[in-house]
mmCIF file of C-alpha atoms in Angstrom:
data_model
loop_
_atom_site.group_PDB
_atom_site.id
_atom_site.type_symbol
_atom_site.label_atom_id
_atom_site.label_comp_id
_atom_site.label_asym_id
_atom_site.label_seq_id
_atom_site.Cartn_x
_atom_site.Cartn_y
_atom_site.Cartn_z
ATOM 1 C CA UNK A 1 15.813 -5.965 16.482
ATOM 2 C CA UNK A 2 17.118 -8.822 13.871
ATOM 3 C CA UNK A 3 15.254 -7.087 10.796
ATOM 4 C CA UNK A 4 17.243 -4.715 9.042
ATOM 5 C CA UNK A 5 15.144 -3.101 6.902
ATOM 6 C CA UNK A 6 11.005 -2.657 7.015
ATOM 7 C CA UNK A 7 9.264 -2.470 3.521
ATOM 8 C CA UNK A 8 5.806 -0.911 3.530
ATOM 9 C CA UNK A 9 2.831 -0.588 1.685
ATOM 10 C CA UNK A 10 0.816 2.828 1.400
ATOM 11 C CA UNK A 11 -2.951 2.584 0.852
ATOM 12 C CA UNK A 12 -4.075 0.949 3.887
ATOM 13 C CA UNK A 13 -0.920 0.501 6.136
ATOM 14 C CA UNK A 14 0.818 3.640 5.848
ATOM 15 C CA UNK A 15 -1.525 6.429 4.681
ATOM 16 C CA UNK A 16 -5.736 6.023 5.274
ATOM 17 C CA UNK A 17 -5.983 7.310 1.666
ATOM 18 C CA UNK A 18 -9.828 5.530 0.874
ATOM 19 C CA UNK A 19 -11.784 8.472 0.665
ATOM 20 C CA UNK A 20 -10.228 10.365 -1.678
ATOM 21 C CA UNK A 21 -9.473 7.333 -3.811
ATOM 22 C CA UNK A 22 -12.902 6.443 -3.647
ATOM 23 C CA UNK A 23 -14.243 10.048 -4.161
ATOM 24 C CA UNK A 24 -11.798 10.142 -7.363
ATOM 25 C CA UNK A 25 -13.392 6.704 -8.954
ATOM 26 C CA UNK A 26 -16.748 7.916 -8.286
ATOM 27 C CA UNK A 27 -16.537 11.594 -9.952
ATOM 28 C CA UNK A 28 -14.914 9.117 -12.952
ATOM 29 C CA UNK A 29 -17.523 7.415 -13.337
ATOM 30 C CA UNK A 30 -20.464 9.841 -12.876
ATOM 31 C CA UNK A 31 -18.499 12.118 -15.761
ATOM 32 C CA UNK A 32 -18.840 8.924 -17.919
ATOM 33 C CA UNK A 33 -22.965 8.314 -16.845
ATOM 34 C CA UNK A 34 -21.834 4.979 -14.570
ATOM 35 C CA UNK A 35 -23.127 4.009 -11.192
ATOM 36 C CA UNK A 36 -21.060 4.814 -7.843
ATOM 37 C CA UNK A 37 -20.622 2.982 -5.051
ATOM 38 C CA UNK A 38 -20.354 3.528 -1.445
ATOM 39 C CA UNK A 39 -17.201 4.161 -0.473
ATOM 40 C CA UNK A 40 -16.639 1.102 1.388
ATOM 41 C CA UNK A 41 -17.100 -1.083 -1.410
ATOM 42 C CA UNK A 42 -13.401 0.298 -2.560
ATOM 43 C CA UNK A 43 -11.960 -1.146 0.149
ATOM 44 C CA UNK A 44 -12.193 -4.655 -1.872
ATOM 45 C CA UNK A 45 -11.653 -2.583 -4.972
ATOM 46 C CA UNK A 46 -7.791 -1.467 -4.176
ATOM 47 C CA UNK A 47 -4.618 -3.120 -3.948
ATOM 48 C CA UNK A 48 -4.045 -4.354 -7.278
ATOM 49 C CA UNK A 49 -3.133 -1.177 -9.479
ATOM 50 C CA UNK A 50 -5.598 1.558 -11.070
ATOM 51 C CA UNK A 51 -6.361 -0.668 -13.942
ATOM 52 C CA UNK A 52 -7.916 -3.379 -11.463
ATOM 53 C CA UNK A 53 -9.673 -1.047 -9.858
ATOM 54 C CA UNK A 54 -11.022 0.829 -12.763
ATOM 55 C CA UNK A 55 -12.325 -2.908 -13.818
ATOM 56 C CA UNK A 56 -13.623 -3.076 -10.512
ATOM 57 C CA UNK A 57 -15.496 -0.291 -10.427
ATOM 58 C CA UNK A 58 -16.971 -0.213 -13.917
ATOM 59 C CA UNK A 59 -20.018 -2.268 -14.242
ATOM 60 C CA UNK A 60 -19.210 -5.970 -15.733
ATOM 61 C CA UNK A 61 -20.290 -5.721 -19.927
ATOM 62 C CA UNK A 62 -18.738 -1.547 -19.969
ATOM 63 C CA UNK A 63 -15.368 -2.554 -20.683
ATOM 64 C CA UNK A 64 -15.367 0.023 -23.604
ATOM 65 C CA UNK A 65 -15.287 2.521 -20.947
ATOM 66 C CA UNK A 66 -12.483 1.522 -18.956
ATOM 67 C CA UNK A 67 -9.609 4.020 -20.667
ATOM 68 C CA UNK A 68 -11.788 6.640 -20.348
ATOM 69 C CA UNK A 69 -12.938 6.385 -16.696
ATOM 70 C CA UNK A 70 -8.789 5.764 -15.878
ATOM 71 C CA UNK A 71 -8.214 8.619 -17.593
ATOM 72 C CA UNK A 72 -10.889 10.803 -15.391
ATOM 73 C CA UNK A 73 -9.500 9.076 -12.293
ATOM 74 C CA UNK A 74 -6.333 10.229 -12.707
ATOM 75 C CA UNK A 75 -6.907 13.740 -13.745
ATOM 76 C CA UNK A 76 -9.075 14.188 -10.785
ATOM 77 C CA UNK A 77 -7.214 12.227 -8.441
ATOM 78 C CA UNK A 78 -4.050 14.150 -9.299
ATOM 79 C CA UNK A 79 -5.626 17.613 -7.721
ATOM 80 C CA UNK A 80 -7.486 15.716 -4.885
ATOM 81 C CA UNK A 81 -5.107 13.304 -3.431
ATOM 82 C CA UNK A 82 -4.837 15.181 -0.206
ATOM 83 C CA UNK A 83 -7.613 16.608 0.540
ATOM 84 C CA UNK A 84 -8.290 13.824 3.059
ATOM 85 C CA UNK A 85 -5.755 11.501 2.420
ATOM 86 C CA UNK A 86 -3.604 11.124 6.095
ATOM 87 C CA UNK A 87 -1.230 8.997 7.360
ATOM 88 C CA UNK A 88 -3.133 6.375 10.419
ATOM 89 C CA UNK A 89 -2.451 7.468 14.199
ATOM 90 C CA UNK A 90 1.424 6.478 15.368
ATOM 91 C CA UNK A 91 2.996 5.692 11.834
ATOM 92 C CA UNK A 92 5.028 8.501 12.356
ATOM 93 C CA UNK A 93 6.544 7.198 15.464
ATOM 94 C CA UNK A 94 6.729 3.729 13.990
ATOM 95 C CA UNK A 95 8.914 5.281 10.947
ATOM 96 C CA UNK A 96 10.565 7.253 13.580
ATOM 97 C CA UNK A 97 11.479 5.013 16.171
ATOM 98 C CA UNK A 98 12.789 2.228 13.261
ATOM 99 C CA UNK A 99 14.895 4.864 12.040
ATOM 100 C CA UNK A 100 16.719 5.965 14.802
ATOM 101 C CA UNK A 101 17.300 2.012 15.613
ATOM 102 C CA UNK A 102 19.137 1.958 12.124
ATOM 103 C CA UNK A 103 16.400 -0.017 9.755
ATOM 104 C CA UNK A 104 16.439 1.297 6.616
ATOM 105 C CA UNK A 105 13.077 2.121 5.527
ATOM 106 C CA UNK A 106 11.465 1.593 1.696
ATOM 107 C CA UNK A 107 7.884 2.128 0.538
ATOM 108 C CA UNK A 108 6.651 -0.249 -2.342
ATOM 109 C CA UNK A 109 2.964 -0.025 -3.665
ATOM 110 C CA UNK A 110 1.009 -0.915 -6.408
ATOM 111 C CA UNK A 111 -0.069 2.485 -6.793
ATOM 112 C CA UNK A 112 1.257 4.460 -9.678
ATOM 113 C CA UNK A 113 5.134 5.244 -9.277
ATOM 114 C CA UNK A 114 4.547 9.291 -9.639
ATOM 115 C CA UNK A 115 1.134 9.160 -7.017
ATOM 116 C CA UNK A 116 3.192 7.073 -4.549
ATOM 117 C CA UNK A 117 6.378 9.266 -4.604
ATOM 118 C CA UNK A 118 4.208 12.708 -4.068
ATOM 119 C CA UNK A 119 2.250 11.234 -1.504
ATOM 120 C CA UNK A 120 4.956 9.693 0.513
ATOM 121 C CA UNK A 121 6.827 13.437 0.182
ATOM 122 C CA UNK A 122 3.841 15.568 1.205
ATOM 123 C CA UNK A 123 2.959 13.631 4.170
ATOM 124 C CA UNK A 124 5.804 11.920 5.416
ATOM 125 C CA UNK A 125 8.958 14.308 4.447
ATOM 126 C CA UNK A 126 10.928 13.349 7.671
ATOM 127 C CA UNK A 127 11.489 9.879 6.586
ATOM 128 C CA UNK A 128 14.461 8.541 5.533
ATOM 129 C CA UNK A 129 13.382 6.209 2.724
ATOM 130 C CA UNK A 130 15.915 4.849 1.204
ATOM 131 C CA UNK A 131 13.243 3.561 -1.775
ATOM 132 C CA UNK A 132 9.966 4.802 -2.795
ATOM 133 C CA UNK A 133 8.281 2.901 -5.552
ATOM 134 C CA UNK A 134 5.080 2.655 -7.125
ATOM 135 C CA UNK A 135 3.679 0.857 -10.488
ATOM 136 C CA UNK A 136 6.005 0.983 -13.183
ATOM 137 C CA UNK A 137 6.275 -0.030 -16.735
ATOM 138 C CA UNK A 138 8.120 -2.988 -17.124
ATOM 139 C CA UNK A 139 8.492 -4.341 -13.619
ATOM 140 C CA UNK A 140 5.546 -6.302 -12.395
ATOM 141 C CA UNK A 141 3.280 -5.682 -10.109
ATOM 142 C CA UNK A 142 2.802 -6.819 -6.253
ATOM 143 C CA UNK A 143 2.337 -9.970 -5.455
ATOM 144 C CA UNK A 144 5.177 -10.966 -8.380
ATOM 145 C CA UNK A 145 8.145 -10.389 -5.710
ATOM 146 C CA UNK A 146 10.262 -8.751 -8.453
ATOM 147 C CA UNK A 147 9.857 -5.016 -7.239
ATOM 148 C CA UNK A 148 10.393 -6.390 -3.350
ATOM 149 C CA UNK A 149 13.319 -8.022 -4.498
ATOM 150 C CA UNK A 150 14.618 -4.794 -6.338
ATOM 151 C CA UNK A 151 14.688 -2.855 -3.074
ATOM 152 C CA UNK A 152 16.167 -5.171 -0.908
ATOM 153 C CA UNK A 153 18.953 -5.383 -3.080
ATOM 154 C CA UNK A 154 18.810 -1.634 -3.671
ATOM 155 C CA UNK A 155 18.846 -1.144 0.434
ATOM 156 C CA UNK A 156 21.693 -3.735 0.395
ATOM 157 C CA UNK A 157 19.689 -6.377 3.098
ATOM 158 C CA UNK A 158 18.915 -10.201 2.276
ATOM 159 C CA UNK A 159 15.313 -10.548 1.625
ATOM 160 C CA UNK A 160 15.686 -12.974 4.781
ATOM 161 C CA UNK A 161 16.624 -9.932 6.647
ATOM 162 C CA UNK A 162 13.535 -7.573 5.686
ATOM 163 C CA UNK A 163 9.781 -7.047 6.686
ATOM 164 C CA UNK A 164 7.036 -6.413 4.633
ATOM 165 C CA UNK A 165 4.113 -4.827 6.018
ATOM 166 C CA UNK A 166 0.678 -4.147 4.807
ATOM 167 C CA UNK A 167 -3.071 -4.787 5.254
ATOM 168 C CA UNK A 168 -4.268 -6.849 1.604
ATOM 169 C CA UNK A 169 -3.366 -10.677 0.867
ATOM 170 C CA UNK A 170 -1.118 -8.882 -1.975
ATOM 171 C CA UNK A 171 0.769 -7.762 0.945
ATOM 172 C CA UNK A 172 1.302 -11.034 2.356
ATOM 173 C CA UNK A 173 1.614 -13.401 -0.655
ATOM 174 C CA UNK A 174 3.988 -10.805 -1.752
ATOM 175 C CA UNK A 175 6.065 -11.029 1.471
ATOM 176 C CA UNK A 176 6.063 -14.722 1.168
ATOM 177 C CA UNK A 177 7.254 -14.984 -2.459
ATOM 178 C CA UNK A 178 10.487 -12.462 -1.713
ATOM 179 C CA UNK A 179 10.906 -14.450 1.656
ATOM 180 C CA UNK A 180 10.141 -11.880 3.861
ATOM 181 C CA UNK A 181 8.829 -11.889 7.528
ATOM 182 C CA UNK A 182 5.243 -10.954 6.668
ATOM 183 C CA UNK A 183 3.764 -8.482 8.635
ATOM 184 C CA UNK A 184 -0.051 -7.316 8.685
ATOM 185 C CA UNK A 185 -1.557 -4.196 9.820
ATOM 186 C CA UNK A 186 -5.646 -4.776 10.538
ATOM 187 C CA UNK A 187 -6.244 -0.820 10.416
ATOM 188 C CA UNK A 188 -6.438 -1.187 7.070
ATOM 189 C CA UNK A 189 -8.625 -1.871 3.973
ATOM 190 C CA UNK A 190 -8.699 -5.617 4.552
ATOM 191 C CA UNK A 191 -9.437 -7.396 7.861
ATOM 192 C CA UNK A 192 -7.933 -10.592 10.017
ATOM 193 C CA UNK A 193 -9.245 -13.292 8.173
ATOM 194 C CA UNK A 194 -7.955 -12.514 4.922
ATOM 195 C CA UNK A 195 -4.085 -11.711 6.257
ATOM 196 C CA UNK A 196 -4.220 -14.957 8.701
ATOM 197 C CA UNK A 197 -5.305 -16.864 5.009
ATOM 198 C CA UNK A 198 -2.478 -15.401 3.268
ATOM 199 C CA UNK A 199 0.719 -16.504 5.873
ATOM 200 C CA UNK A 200 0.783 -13.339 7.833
ATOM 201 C CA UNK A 201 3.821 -14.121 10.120
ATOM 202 C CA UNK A 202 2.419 -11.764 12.402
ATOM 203 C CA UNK A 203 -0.585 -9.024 12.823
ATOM 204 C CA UNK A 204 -0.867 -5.752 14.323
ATOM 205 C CA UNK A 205 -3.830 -3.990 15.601
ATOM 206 C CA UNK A 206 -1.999 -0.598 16.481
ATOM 207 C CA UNK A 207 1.186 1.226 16.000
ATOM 208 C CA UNK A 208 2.706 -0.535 19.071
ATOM 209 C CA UNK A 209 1.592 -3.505 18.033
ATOM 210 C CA UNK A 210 3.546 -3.039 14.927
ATOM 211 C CA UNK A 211 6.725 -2.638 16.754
ATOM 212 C CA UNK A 212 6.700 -5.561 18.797
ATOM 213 C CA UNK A 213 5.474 -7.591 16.280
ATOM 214 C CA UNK A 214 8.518 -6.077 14.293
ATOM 215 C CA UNK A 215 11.425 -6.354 17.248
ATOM 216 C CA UNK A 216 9.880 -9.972 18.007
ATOM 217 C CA UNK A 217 10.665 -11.270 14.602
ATOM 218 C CA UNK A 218 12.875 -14.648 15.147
ATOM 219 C CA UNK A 219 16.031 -14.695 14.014
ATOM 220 C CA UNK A 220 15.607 -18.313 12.682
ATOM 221 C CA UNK A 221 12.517 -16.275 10.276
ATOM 222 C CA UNK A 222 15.292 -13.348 9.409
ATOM 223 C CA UNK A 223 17.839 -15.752 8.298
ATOM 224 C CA UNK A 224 15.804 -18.920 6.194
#
């Protein structure tokens, strides 16, 4: 394998954590008297940060609520984060199996930093990470490549020499503007269409998939 270290999202490409994010936004917004929505309307809702999503979900004209219903979300979110939230069949042998081969493993999301680290230690504690970062204050946000760029030089790798994988065009255009090989997984909240639209170097339909799209990369996309 050229790639010498793999950077992952969570939501969506490590850990199938829609229902309970979705259940979270939708006891928000009932305690403030707004209309739900079906939970698989959240899978266009994520990817972006609580704050986009809160925007999402609250009806266009309510900004007025929007601290309010964040606030909720998080409170209720915070005691119900696994209570369905799983990692998706074989990620554990991915995570495995690029370990033991010597990648060095991060986790970058654009969930909040302190959600991200406590769900990446409660359901993944074998993993050698060597970063785990969500939303912070002061560094921006995925797609801006900043945060990618941060671990790679953290981990010690070239960008040319990392992966990013997820399942949103964040994912991608995020992979792209670090100058990583881009990587996306379809099990996730997004589908083909929109990862093919955003330069996905590669897609992967299963764990397995995900290796060899992984040990395939070319060296010539490793090393720009």
């Amino acid at each position: 394998m050229h790639l010498r270290a793999a950077l992952f999202d969570l939501d969506g490409t490590l850990l199938d954590s829609l229902h309970d994010i979705g259940a979270a936004m939708n006891h928000a917004l009932t305690t403030h008297g707004l209309p739900v929505h079906p939970l698989a309307d959240y899978r266009r809702f994520v990817g972006e940060g609580v704050r986009v999503l809160v925007a999402r979900a609250v009806p266009p004209g309510r900004q007025e609520h929007h601290e309010a219903v964040m606030a909720s979300y998080k409170a209720f979110y915070d005691e119900h984060f696994l209570d369905h939230t799983r990692p998706y069949p074989g990620v554990r042998e991915v995570l495995a199996r690029l370990q033991g081969e010597g990648v060095k493993l991060a986790v970058l999301s654009n969930k909040p930093d302190a959600a991200t680290r406590r769900l990446v230690e409660a359901l993944l504690p074998d993993v050698r990470f060597g970063a785990v970062y969500g939303e912070r204050s002061g560094v921006p946000r995925k797609p801006d490549p900043t945060a990618a760029l941060g671990i790679a030089a953290e981990l010690g790798v070239a960008p040319g020499d990392c992966a990013f994988i997820g399942d949103t065009a964040v994912d991608m255009d995020t992979a792209r503007a670090a100058g990583m090989y881009s990587v996306g997984v379809t099990w996730g909240f997004r589908g083909v269409e929109e990862l093919q639209a955003h330069g996905a170097r590669a897609l992967a339909h299963s764990s397995d998939e995900l290796l060899q799209a992984l040990a395939s990369a070319p060296r010539a996309a490793t090393r720009p």
